[in-house]
GROMACS .gro file of N, CA and C in nm:
model
  507
    1VAL      N    1  -0.178   2.104  -1.147
    1VAL     CA    2  -0.279   2.012  -1.219
    1VAL      C    3  -0.414   2.084  -1.175
    2ASP      N    4  -0.478   2.098  -1.301
    2ASP     CA    5  -0.624   2.161  -1.255
    2ASP      C    6  -0.717   2.036  -1.210
    3LYS      N    7  -0.762   2.056  -1.070
    3LYS     CA    8  -0.826   1.986  -1.021
    3LYS      C    9  -0.972   1.951  -1.060
    4ASP      N   10  -1.040   2.061  -1.095
    4ASP     CA   11  -1.158   2.071  -1.162
    4ASP      C   12  -1.167   1.990  -1.290
    5LEU      N   13  -1.063   2.042  -1.389
    5LEU     CA   14  -1.050   1.968  -1.501
    5LEU      C   15  -1.042   1.812  -1.479
    6VAL      N   16  -0.950   1.764  -1.392
    6VAL     CA   17  -0.935   1.622  -1.368
    6VAL      C   18  -1.098   1.584  -1.309
    7GLU      N   19  -1.180   1.645  -1.234
    7GLU     CA   20  -1.309   1.592  -1.188
    7GLU      C   21  -1.402   1.593  -1.297
    8LYS      N   22  -1.387   1.675  -1.402
    8LYS     CA   23  -1.486   1.682  -1.489
    8LYS      C   24  -1.477   1.552  -1.588
    9ILE      N   25  -1.326   1.517  -1.627
    9ILE     CA   26  -1.306   1.433  -1.716
    9ILE      C   27  -1.330   1.279  -1.640
   10ASN      N   28  -1.299   1.284  -1.508
   10ASN     CA   29  -1.345   1.172  -1.439
   10ASN      C   30  -1.485   1.142  -1.438
   11SER      N   31  -1.561   1.227  -1.394
   11SER     CA   32  -1.719   1.246  -1.406
   11SER      C   33  -1.781   1.182  -1.572
   12ALA      N   34  -1.704   1.261  -1.630
   12ALA     CA   35  -1.736   1.217  -1.804
   12ALA      C   36  -1.708   1.072  -1.842
   13SER      N   37  -1.595   1.009  -1.782
   13SER     CA   38  -1.593   0.884  -1.794
   13SER      C   39  -1.677   0.805  -1.741
   14LYS      N   40  -1.710   0.840  -1.645
   14LYS     CA   41  -1.790   0.726  -1.543
   14LYS      C   42  -1.928   0.716  -1.606
   15ASN      N   43  -1.969   0.838  -1.673
   15ASN     CA   44  -2.106   0.864  -1.741
   15ASN      C   45  -2.089   0.841  -1.906
   16GLY      N   46  -2.002   0.793  -1.951
   16GLY     CA   47  -1.974   0.754  -2.091
   16GLY      C   48  -1.993   0.842  -2.163
   17GLU      N   49  -1.962   0.973  -2.118
   17GLU     CA   50  -1.967   1.093  -2.211
   17GLU      C   51  -1.836   1.102  -2.328
   18CYS      N   52  -1.850   1.181  -2.426
   18CYS     CA   53  -1.768   1.200  -2.528
   18CYS      C   54  -1.661   1.290  -2.451
   19MET      N   55  -1.528   1.234  -2.493
   19MET     CA   56  -1.411   1.340  -2.451
   19MET      C   57  -1.379   1.440  -2.509
   20LYS      N   58  -1.431   1.448  -2.650
   20LYS     CA   59  -1.376   1.569  -2.711
   20LYS      C   60  -1.443   1.685  -2.652
   21GLN      N   61  -1.483   1.725  -2.561
   21GLN     CA   62  -1.539   1.876  -2.511
   21GLN      C   63  -1.400   1.876  -2.412
   22PHE      N   64  -1.301   1.782  -2.439
   22PHE     CA   65  -1.158   1.850  -2.335
   22PHE      C   66  -1.062   1.851  -2.430
   23LYS      N   67  -1.102   1.852  -2.550
   23LYS     CA   68  -1.001   1.852  -2.676
   23LYS      C   69  -0.929   2.004  -2.639
   24GLY      N   70  -0.789   2.020  -2.647
   24GLY     CA   71  -0.694   2.144  -2.629
   24GLY      C   72  -0.708   2.194  -2.498
   25LYS      N   73  -0.751   2.134  -2.394
   25LYS     CA   74  -0.758   2.177  -2.271
   25LYS      C   75  -0.627   2.093  -2.187
   26SER      N   76  -0.586   2.158  -2.089
   26SER     CA   77  -0.461   2.096  -2.015
   26SER      C   78  -0.512   1.962  -1.972
   27THR      N   79  -0.396   1.886  -1.994
   27THR     CA   80  -0.406   1.749  -1.943
   27THR      C   81  -0.302   1.683  -1.859
   28LEU      N   82  -0.341   1.564  -1.795
   28LEU     CA   83  -0.218   1.542  -1.732
   28LEU      C   84  -0.088   1.468  -1.818
   29GLN      N   85   0.009   1.482  -1.752
   29GLN     CA   86   0.125   1.384  -1.860
   29GLN      C   87   0.208   1.326  -1.747
   30LEU      N   88   0.245   1.171  -1.826
   30LEU     CA   89   0.289   1.077  -1.772
   30LEU      C   90   0.452   1.120  -1.737
   31ILE      N   91   0.497   1.135  -1.606
   31ILE     CA   92   0.608   1.151  -1.566
   31ILE      C   93   0.700   1.059  -1.531
   32GLN      N   94   0.644   0.966  -1.493
   32GLN     CA   95   0.744   0.804  -1.468
   32GLN      C   96   0.630   0.688  -1.454
   33SER      N   97   0.711   0.574  -1.511
   33SER     CA   98   0.632   0.450  -1.496
   33SER      C   99   0.724   0.371  -1.438
   34VAL      N  100   0.687   0.299  -1.323
   34VAL     CA  101   0.756   0.219  -1.208
   34VAL      C  102   0.701   0.060  -1.198
   35ASN      N  103   0.779  -0.035  -1.254
   35ASN     CA  104   0.744  -0.170  -1.211
   35ASN      C  105   0.716  -0.191  -1.078
   36THR      N  106   0.612  -0.298  -1.043
   36THR     CA  107   0.615  -0.310  -0.909
   36THR      C  108   0.678  -0.451  -0.881
   37ILE      N  109   0.701  -0.526  -0.982
   37ILE     CA  110   0.756  -0.684  -0.996
   37ILE      C  111   0.873  -0.679  -1.046
   38PRO      N  112   0.962  -0.745  -1.018
   38PRO     CA  113   1.096  -0.761  -1.109
   38PRO      C  114   1.076  -0.750  -1.240
   39VAL      N  115   1.171  -0.752  -1.323
   39VAL     CA  116   1.171  -0.742  -1.465
   39VAL      C  117   1.140  -0.877  -1.499
   40ALA      N  118   1.197  -0.967  -1.471
   40ALA     CA  119   1.234  -1.123  -1.518
   40ALA      C  120   1.093  -1.201  -1.480
   41PHE      N  121   1.006  -1.138  -1.393
   41PHE     CA  122   0.860  -1.222  -1.365
   41PHE      C  123   0.760  -1.164  -1.468
   42PRO      N  124   0.668  -1.253  -1.507
   42PRO     CA  125   0.584  -1.224  -1.619
   42PRO      C  126   0.475  -1.147  -1.569
   43LYS      N  127   0.459  -1.020  -1.647
   43LYS     CA  128   0.374  -0.917  -1.609
   43LYS      C  129   0.231  -0.968  -1.629
   44GLN      N  130   0.217  -1.054  -1.733
   44GLN     CA  131   0.048  -1.105  -1.730
   44GLN      C  132   0.053  -1.188  -1.642
   45LEU      N  133   0.112  -1.256  -1.535
   45LEU     CA  134   0.068  -1.334  -1.425
   45LEU      C  135   0.045  -1.253  -1.298
   46ASN      N  136   0.061  -1.093  -1.308
   46ASN     CA  137   0.044  -1.037  -1.181
   46ASN      C  138  -0.058  -0.926  -1.200
   47THR      N  139  -0.132  -0.910  -1.089
   47THR     CA  140  -0.217  -0.764  -1.073
   47THR      C  141  -0.198  -0.707  -0.963
   48CYS      N  142  -0.201  -0.566  -0.957
   48CYS     CA  143  -0.145  -0.518  -0.823
   48CYS      C  144  -0.314  -0.510  -0.751
   49GLY      N  145  -0.291  -0.536  -0.636
   49GLY     CA  146  -0.379  -0.553  -0.557
   49GLY      C  147  -0.456  -0.427  -0.470
   50ARG      N  148  -0.353  -0.340  -0.411
   50ARG     CA  149  -0.376  -0.227  -0.356
   50ARG      C  150  -0.250  -0.139  -0.349
   51ILE      N  151  -0.256  -0.009  -0.323
   51ILE     CA  152  -0.145   0.086  -0.325
   51ILE      C  153  -0.184   0.177  -0.204
   52CYS      N  154  -0.094   0.213  -0.119
   52CYS     CA  155  -0.124   0.328  -0.040
   52CYS      C  156   0.012   0.403  -0.041
   53ILE      N  157   0.016   0.524   0.061
   53ILE     CA  158   0.129   0.568   0.091
   53ILE      C  159   0.148   0.575   0.254
   54HIS      N  160   0.271   0.551   0.257
   54HIS     CA  161   0.312   0.542   0.416
   54HIS      C  162   0.274   0.675   0.463
   55GLU      N  163   0.225   0.702   0.611
   55GLU     CA  164   0.188   0.794   0.698
   55GLU      C  165   0.314   0.924   0.664
   56SER      N  166   0.432   0.860   0.633
   56SER     CA  167   0.557   0.959   0.655
   56SER      C  168   0.561   1.025   0.516
   57GLY      N  169   0.501   0.975   0.417
   57GLY     CA  170   0.475   1.063   0.295
   57GLY      C  171   0.627   0.996   0.190
   58ARG      N  172   0.701   0.923   0.255
   58ARG     CA  173   0.826   0.908   0.196
   58ARG      C  174   0.837   0.750   0.131
   59PHE      N  175   0.715   0.677   0.140
   59PHE     CA  176   0.717   0.539   0.061
   59PHE      C  177   0.565   0.542   0.007
   60VAL      N  178   0.581   0.462  -0.100
   60VAL     CA  179   0.439   0.417  -0.155
   60VAL      C  180   0.470   0.237  -0.148
   61ILE      N  181   0.352   0.203  -0.123
   61ILE     CA  182   0.358   0.039  -0.065
   61ILE      C  183   0.241   0.002  -0.196
   62VAL      N  184   0.279  -0.132  -0.263
   62VAL     CA  185   0.192  -0.192  -0.362
   62VAL      C  186   0.188  -0.341  -0.310
   63SER      N  187   0.091  -0.420  -0.325
   63SER     CA  188   0.054  -0.557  -0.327
   63SER      C  189   0.033  -0.612  -0.464
   64ASN      N  190   0.118  -0.728  -0.464
   64ASN     CA  191   0.116  -0.770  -0.591
   64ASN      C  192   0.065  -0.908  -0.590
   65ARG      N  193  -0.056  -0.946  -0.669
   65ARG     CA  194  -0.115  -1.078  -0.645
   65ARG      C  195  -0.068  -1.146  -0.788
   66GLY      N  196  -0.014  -1.248  -0.780
   66GLY     CA  197   0.095  -1.320  -0.888
   66GLY      C  198   0.216  -1.346  -0.827
   67HIS      N  199   0.261  -1.235  -0.823
   67HIS     CA  200   0.393  -1.232  -0.763
   67HIS      C  201   0.417  -1.248  -0.603
   68GLN      N  202   0.311  -1.248  -0.547
   68GLN     CA  203   0.265  -1.284  -0.397
   68GLN      C  204   0.402  -1.180  -0.311
   69SER      N  205   0.363  -1.066  -0.352
   69SER     CA  206   0.463  -0.978  -0.273
   69SER      C  207   0.429  -0.798  -0.250
   70ILE      N  208   0.504  -0.759  -0.160
   70ILE     CA  209   0.489  -0.635  -0.151
   70ILE      C  210   0.594  -0.559  -0.217
   71ALA      N  211   0.570  -0.450  -0.306
   71ALA     CA  212   0.681  -0.342  -0.356
   71ALA      C  213   0.675  -0.235  -0.269
   72ILE      N  214   0.798  -0.180  -0.245
   72ILE     CA  215   0.807  -0.093  -0.173
   72ILE      C  216   0.887   0.035  -0.251
   73LEU      N  217   0.837   0.125  -0.281
   73LEU     CA  218   0.904   0.257  -0.354
   73LEU      C  219   0.925   0.369  -0.260
   74ARG      N  220   1.062   0.392  -0.282
   74ARG     CA  221   1.094   0.511  -0.226
   74ARG      C  222   1.051   0.655  -0.263
   75VAL      N  223   0.967   0.770  -0.213
   75VAL     CA  224   0.933   0.906  -0.256
   75VAL      C  225   1.063   1.009  -0.271
   76HIS      N  226   1.120   1.028  -0.366
   76HIS     CA  227   1.224   1.128  -0.322
   76HIS      C  228   1.181   1.270  -0.321
   77GLN      N  229   1.252   1.326  -0.182
   77GLN     CA  230   1.196   1.442  -0.115
   77GLN      C  231   1.260   1.561  -0.157
   78HIS      N  232   1.347   1.583  -0.225
   78HIS     CA  233   1.427   1.679  -0.238
   78HIS      C  234   1.525   1.661  -0.402
   79GLY      N  235   1.575   1.767  -0.456
   79GLY     CA  236   1.641   1.774  -0.569
   79GLY      C  237   1.576   1.736  -0.698
   80PRO      N  238   1.653   1.718  -0.805
   80PRO     CA  239   1.591   1.727  -0.929
   80PRO      C  240   1.477   1.616  -0.970
   81LEU      N  241   1.488   1.491  -0.865
   81LEU     CA  242   1.407   1.366  -0.857
   81LEU      C  243   1.294   1.408  -0.801
   82ARG      N  244   1.274   1.498  -0.701
   82ARG     CA  245   1.156   1.519  -0.627
   82ARG      C  246   1.027   1.485  -0.670
   83GLY      N  247   0.974   1.394  -0.577
   83GLY     CA  248   0.828   1.327  -0.622
   83GLY      C  249   0.833   1.205  -0.703
   84GLN      N  250   0.971   1.209  -0.748
   84GLN     CA  251   0.948   1.056  -0.848
   84GLN      C  252   0.964   0.940  -0.743
   85LEU      N  253   0.958   0.828  -0.781
   85LEU     CA  254   0.972   0.707  -0.733
   85LEU      C  255   1.125   0.621  -0.738
   86SER      N  256   1.166   0.541  -0.634
   86SER     CA  257   1.260   0.467  -0.676
   86SER      C  258   1.217   0.322  -0.600
   87THR      N  259   1.263   0.219  -0.646
   87THR     CA  260   1.247   0.071  -0.596
   87THR      C  261   1.335   0.068  -0.452
   88VAL      N  262   1.264   0.011  -0.348
   88VAL     CA  263   1.328  -0.009  -0.236
   88VAL      C  264   1.342  -0.166  -0.253
   89GLY      N  265   1.251  -0.231  -0.295
   89GLY     CA  266   1.269  -0.378  -0.315
   89GLY      C  267   1.123  -0.447  -0.323
   90TYR      N  268   1.128  -0.558  -0.321
   90TYR     CA  269   1.018  -0.671  -0.353
   90TYR      C  270   1.016  -0.783  -0.237
   91PHE      N  271   0.909  -0.790  -0.149
   91PHE     CA  272   0.904  -0.859  -0.048
   91PHE      C  273   0.785  -0.960  -0.051
   92HIS      N  274   0.828  -1.095  -0.012
   92HIS     CA  275   0.745  -1.179  -0.055
   92HIS      C  276   0.634  -1.162   0.112
   93THR      N  277   0.528  -1.194   0.066
   93THR     CA  278   0.424  -1.168   0.169
   93THR      C  279   0.392  -1.297   0.244
   94ARG      N  280   0.448  -1.424   0.222
   94ARG     CA  281   0.491  -1.547   0.321
   94ARG      C  282   0.328  -1.616   0.298
   95GLY      N  283   0.267  -1.574   0.180
   95GLY     CA  284   0.128  -1.634   0.139
   95GLY      C  285   0.083  -1.618   0.008
   96ASN      N  286  -0.012  -1.657  -0.029
   96ASN     CA  287  -0.074  -1.640  -0.149
   96ASN      C  288  -0.220  -1.540  -0.174
   97THR      N  289  -0.192  -1.453  -0.267
   97THR     CA  290  -0.298  -1.346  -0.307
   97THR      C  291  -0.303  -1.242  -0.206
   98PRO      N  292  -0.205  -1.161  -0.175
   98PRO     CA  293  -0.224  -1.043  -0.081
   98PRO      C  294  -0.336  -0.967  -0.095
   99ARG      N  295  -0.423  -0.977  -0.045
   99ARG     CA  296  -0.562  -0.904  -0.087
   99ARG      C  297  -0.537  -0.755  -0.030
  100HIS      N  298  -0.514  -0.753   0.085
  100HIS     CA  299  -0.522  -0.599   0.167
  100HIS      C  300  -0.376  -0.613   0.250
  101PHE      N  301  -0.360  -0.504   0.284
  101PHE     CA  302  -0.214  -0.481   0.369
  101PHE      C  303  -0.277  -0.338   0.461
  102LYS      N  304  -0.192  -0.296   0.575
  102LYS     CA  305  -0.262  -0.204   0.659
  102LYS      C  306  -0.126  -0.177   0.753
  103PHE      N  307  -0.087  -0.062   0.784
  103PHE     CA  308   0.020  -0.021   0.870
  103PHE      C  309  -0.034  -0.002   1.005
  104ASP      N  310   0.009  -0.043   1.123
  104ASP     CA  311  -0.069  -0.026   1.257
  104ASP      C  312  -0.035   0.115   1.260
  105SER      N  313  -0.092   0.154   1.371
  105SER     CA  314  -0.102   0.311   1.391
  105SER      C  315   0.024   0.402   1.429
  106SER      N  316   0.136   0.303   1.459
  106SER     CA  317   0.283   0.358   1.452
  106SER      C  318   0.358   0.356   1.361
  107GLY      N  319   0.309   0.303   1.229
  107GLY     CA  320   0.386   0.308   1.123
  107GLY      C  321   0.503   0.223   1.102
  108GLN      N  322   0.506   0.129   1.219
  108GLN     CA  323   0.618   0.026   1.234
  108GLN      C  324   0.571  -0.093   1.203
  109TYR      N  325   0.484  -0.145   1.175
  109TYR     CA  326   0.423  -0.259   1.134
  109TYR      C  327   0.331  -0.264   1.031
  110LEU      N  328   0.366  -0.325   0.934
  110LEU     CA  329   0.282  -0.366   0.818
  110LEU      C  330   0.224  -0.505   0.823
  111ILE      N  331   0.091  -0.529   0.812
  111ILE     CA  332   0.002  -0.627   0.847
  111ILE      C  333  -0.072  -0.684   0.731
  112VAL      N  334  -0.049  -0.797   0.655
  112VAL     CA  335  -0.075  -0.852   0.532
  112VAL      C  336  -0.182  -0.954   0.511
  113ALA      N  337  -0.274  -0.928   0.454
  113ALA     CA  338  -0.378  -1.062   0.437
  113ALA      C  339  -0.393  -1.119   0.330
  114ASN      N  340  -0.326  -1.256   0.347
  114ASN     CA  341  -0.297  -1.349   0.228
  114ASN      C  342  -0.437  -1.431   0.199
  115GLN      N  343  -0.519  -1.377   0.116
  115GLN     CA  344  -0.648  -1.433   0.105
  115GLN      C  345  -0.647  -1.567   0.055
  116ASP      N  346  -0.577  -1.627  -0.038
  116ASP     CA  347  -0.561  -1.767  -0.097
  116ASP      C  348  -0.480  -1.840  -0.021
  117SER      N  349  -0.436  -1.830   0.078
  117SER     CA  350  -0.338  -1.902   0.168
  117SER      C  351  -0.375  -1.893   0.292
  118ASP      N  352  -0.504  -1.836   0.340
  118ASP     CA  353  -0.567  -1.784   0.458
  118ASP      C  354  -0.458  -1.780   0.574
  119SER      N  355  -0.403  -1.682   0.539
  119SER     CA  356  -0.297  -1.630   0.643
  119SER      C  357  -0.296  -1.490   0.656
  120ILE      N  358  -0.259  -1.452   0.772
  120ILE     CA  359  -0.213  -1.279   0.781
  120ILE      C  360  -0.083  -1.293   0.839
  121SER      N  361   0.000  -1.216   0.757
  121SER     CA  362   0.160  -1.218   0.821
  121SER      C  363   0.196  -1.062   0.866
  122VAL      N  364   0.298  -1.061   0.947
  122VAL     CA  365   0.300  -0.932   1.021
  122VAL      C  366   0.491  -0.897   0.986
  123PHE      N  367   0.498  -0.789   0.956
  123PHE     CA  368   0.612  -0.735   0.921
  123PHE      C  369   0.654  -0.624   0.994
  124ASN      N  370   0.792  -0.611   1.049
  124ASN     CA  371   0.810  -0.470   1.062
  124ASN      C  372   0.863  -0.417   0.947
  125PHE      N  373   0.872  -0.282   0.945
  125PHE     CA  374   0.847  -0.176   0.880
  125PHE      C  375   0.976  -0.095   0.914
  126ASN      N  376   1.103  -0.071   0.849
  126ASN     CA  377   1.204   0.030   0.898
  126ASN      C  378   1.179   0.153   0.821
  127GLN      N  379   1.115   0.242   0.885
  127GLN     CA  380   1.104   0.373   0.835
  127GLN      C  381   1.200   0.463   0.787
  128SER      N  382   1.334   0.426   0.810
  128SER     CA  383   1.462   0.477   0.738
  128SER      C  384   1.476   0.436   0.614
  129SER      N  385   1.463   0.298   0.577
  129SER     CA  386   1.521   0.234   0.474
  129SER      C  387   1.388   0.183   0.391
  130GLY      N  388   1.275   0.175   0.438
  130GLY     CA  389   1.162   0.136   0.392
  130GLY      C  390   1.160  -0.036   0.347
  131GLU      N  391   1.234  -0.100   0.410
  131GLU     CA  392   1.254  -0.244   0.421
  131GLU      C  393   1.171  -0.303   0.523
  132ILE      N  394   1.093  -0.429   0.466
  132ILE     CA  395   1.044  -0.492   0.566
  132ILE      C  396   1.121  -0.611   0.626
  133ARG      N  397   1.087  -0.671   0.715
  133ARG     CA  398   1.089  -0.782   0.765
  133ARG      C  399   1.005  -0.895   0.843
  134PHE      N  400   0.984  -1.007   0.806
  134PHE     CA  401   0.894  -1.087   0.897
  134PHE      C  402   0.932  -1.093   1.033
  135THR      N  403   0.799  -1.084   1.116
  135THR     CA  404   0.843  -1.072   1.247
  135THR      C  405   0.831  -1.234   1.306
  136GLY      N  406   0.794  -1.315   1.245
  136GLY     CA  407   0.756  -1.444   1.265
  136GLY      C  408   0.638  -1.483   1.334
  137ASN      N  409   0.554  -1.365   1.344
  137ASN     CA  410   0.415  -1.367   1.377
  137ASN      C  411   0.315  -1.418   1.223
  138GLU      N  412   0.257  -1.533   1.249
  138GLU     CA  413   0.173  -1.558   1.114
  138GLU      C  414   0.040  -1.614   1.182
  139TYR      N  415  -0.089  -1.562   1.100
  139TYR     CA  416  -0.206  -1.623   1.176
  139TYR      C  417  -0.282  -1.674   1.084
  140SER      N  418  -0.355  -1.779   1.105
  140SER     CA  419  -0.473  -1.872   1.048
  140SER      C  420  -0.569  -1.808   1.028
  141VAL      N  421  -0.643  -1.766   0.942
  141VAL     CA  422  -0.746  -1.651   0.925
  141VAL      C  423  -0.818  -1.730   0.799
  142PRO      N  424  -0.955  -1.784   0.783
  142PRO     CA  425  -1.001  -1.796   0.651
  142PRO      C  426  -1.021  -1.689   0.560
  143SER      N  427  -0.972  -1.680   0.456
  143SER     CA  428  -0.951  -1.601   0.329
  143SER      C  429  -0.987  -1.450   0.376
  144PRO      N  430  -0.868  -1.389   0.470
  144PRO     CA  431  -0.863  -1.266   0.471
  144PRO      C  432  -0.853  -1.174   0.375
  145ASN      N  433  -0.978  -1.092   0.381
  145ASN     CA  434  -0.965  -0.972   0.278
  145ASN      C  435  -0.952  -0.839   0.311
  146PHE      N  436  -0.910  -0.779   0.430
  146PHE     CA  437  -0.924  -0.665   0.485
  146PHE      C  438  -0.854  -0.657   0.633
  147ILE      N  439  -0.777  -0.599   0.646
  147ILE     CA  440  -0.730  -0.542   0.787
  147ILE      C  441  -0.765  -0.409   0.807
  148CYS      N  442  -0.803  -0.427   0.965
  148CYS     CA  443  -0.819  -0.293   1.017
  148CYS      C  444  -0.771  -0.298   1.148
  149CYS      N  445  -0.691  -0.178   1.196
  149CYS     CA  446  -0.655  -0.186   1.314
  149CYS      C  447  -0.720  -0.091   1.420
  150CYS      N  448  -0.781  -0.128   1.497
  150CYS     CA  449  -0.880  -0.065   1.594
  150CYS      C  450  -0.824  -0.050   1.738
  151PRO      N  451  -0.830   0.087   1.762
  151PRO     CA  452  -0.789   0.105   1.905
  151PRO      C  453  -0.863   0.018   2.017
  152LEU      N  454  -0.781  -0.038   2.114
  152LEU     CA  455  -0.848  -0.096   2.233
  152LEU      C  456  -0.860   0.025   2.342
  153HIS      N  457  -0.961  -0.033   2.416
  153HIS     CA  458  -0.981   0.048   2.532
  153HIS      C  459  -1.022  -0.027   2.655
  154ASP      N  460  -0.952  -0.064   2.759
  154ASP     CA  461  -1.003  -0.124   2.879
  154ASP      C  462  -0.998  -0.047   2.988
  155GLN      N  463  -1.063  -0.114   3.114
  155GLN     CA  464  -1.068  -0.002   3.220
  155GLN      C  465  -0.936   0.044   3.254
  156GLU      N  466  -0.847  -0.005   3.227
  156GLU     CA  467  -0.681   0.037   3.287
  156GLU      C  468  -0.643   0.146   3.175
  157SER      N  469  -0.658   0.135   3.047
  157SER     CA  470  -0.645   0.226   2.966
  157SER      C  471  -0.714   0.356   3.000
  158LEU      N  472  -0.833   0.334   3.019
  158LEU     CA  473  -0.931   0.440   3.057
  158LEU      C  474  -0.907   0.538   3.156
  159SER      N  475  -0.817   0.462   3.243
  159SER     CA  476  -0.779   0.518   3.363
  159SER      C  477  -0.677   0.569   3.369
  160GLY      N  478  -0.590   0.579   3.250
  160GLY     CA  479  -0.483   0.662   3.236
  160GLY      C  480  -0.359   0.542   3.212
  161ARG      N  481  -0.378   0.440   3.251
  161ARG     CA  482  -0.269   0.339   3.243
  161ARG      C  483  -0.273   0.260   3.103
  162ASN      N  484  -0.158   0.311   3.019
  162ASN     CA  485  -0.190   0.272   2.853
  162ASN      C  486  -0.143   0.110   2.878
  163THR      N  487  -0.212   0.017   2.843
  163THR     CA  488  -0.175  -0.135   2.823
  163THR      C  489  -0.189  -0.159   2.671
  164ALA      N  490  -0.268  -0.243   2.590
  164ALA     CA  491  -0.262  -0.295   2.473
  164ALA      C  492  -0.327  -0.172   2.383
  165THR      N  493  -0.287  -0.159   2.283
  165THR     CA  494  -0.326  -0.032   2.224
  165THR      C  495  -0.390  -0.065   2.089
  166GLU      N  496  -0.389  -0.164   2.021
  166GLU     CA  497  -0.460  -0.189   1.891
  166GLU      C  498  -0.492  -0.333   1.898
  167MET      N  499  -0.596  -0.381   1.802
  167MET     CA  500  -0.637  -0.496   1.762
  167MET      C  501  -0.648  -0.516   1.628
  168VAL      N  502  -0.602  -0.624   1.557
  168VAL     CA  503  -0.644  -0.659   1.420
  168VAL      C  504  -0.752  -0.699   1.405
  169VAL      N  505  -0.818  -0.661   1.305
  169VAL     CA  506  -0.939  -0.733   1.281
  169VAL      C  507  -0.937  -0.783   1.126
   0.00000   0.00000   0.00000
């Protein structure tokens, strides 16, 4: 992909410029389209909220507002499908309108902010399979819309004894 061309097209579209100047230039080509919800669920009742790539580079995670789920997609690492995605599964977020989600620094826990049900849910993330499982930890928080994992530093951890490592905000 010609990064400069992509940046010029992006800039032109933001500025409302005519796209004729890019006619005949190299273009991006769609190589795959993947559903983030089951085929049986009406697409018009869903919007994607957030998308991220797990720090391992092996999974793409998408939140679905409407279906109230997290879709997890595996990134193929080898062979003819290298770089393409396959569905691991769709996992209910235990709330409504998954506005935001974040992995903790270990990549083992997925924390989901369910905005319209006033809750935060915590899931174990299996780094081999990509599946998530509810930990049983759910917190009541008024309209959460962002998750941030911040390192904690107390006197013990500063002196070399590692205690609590993160706080979710």
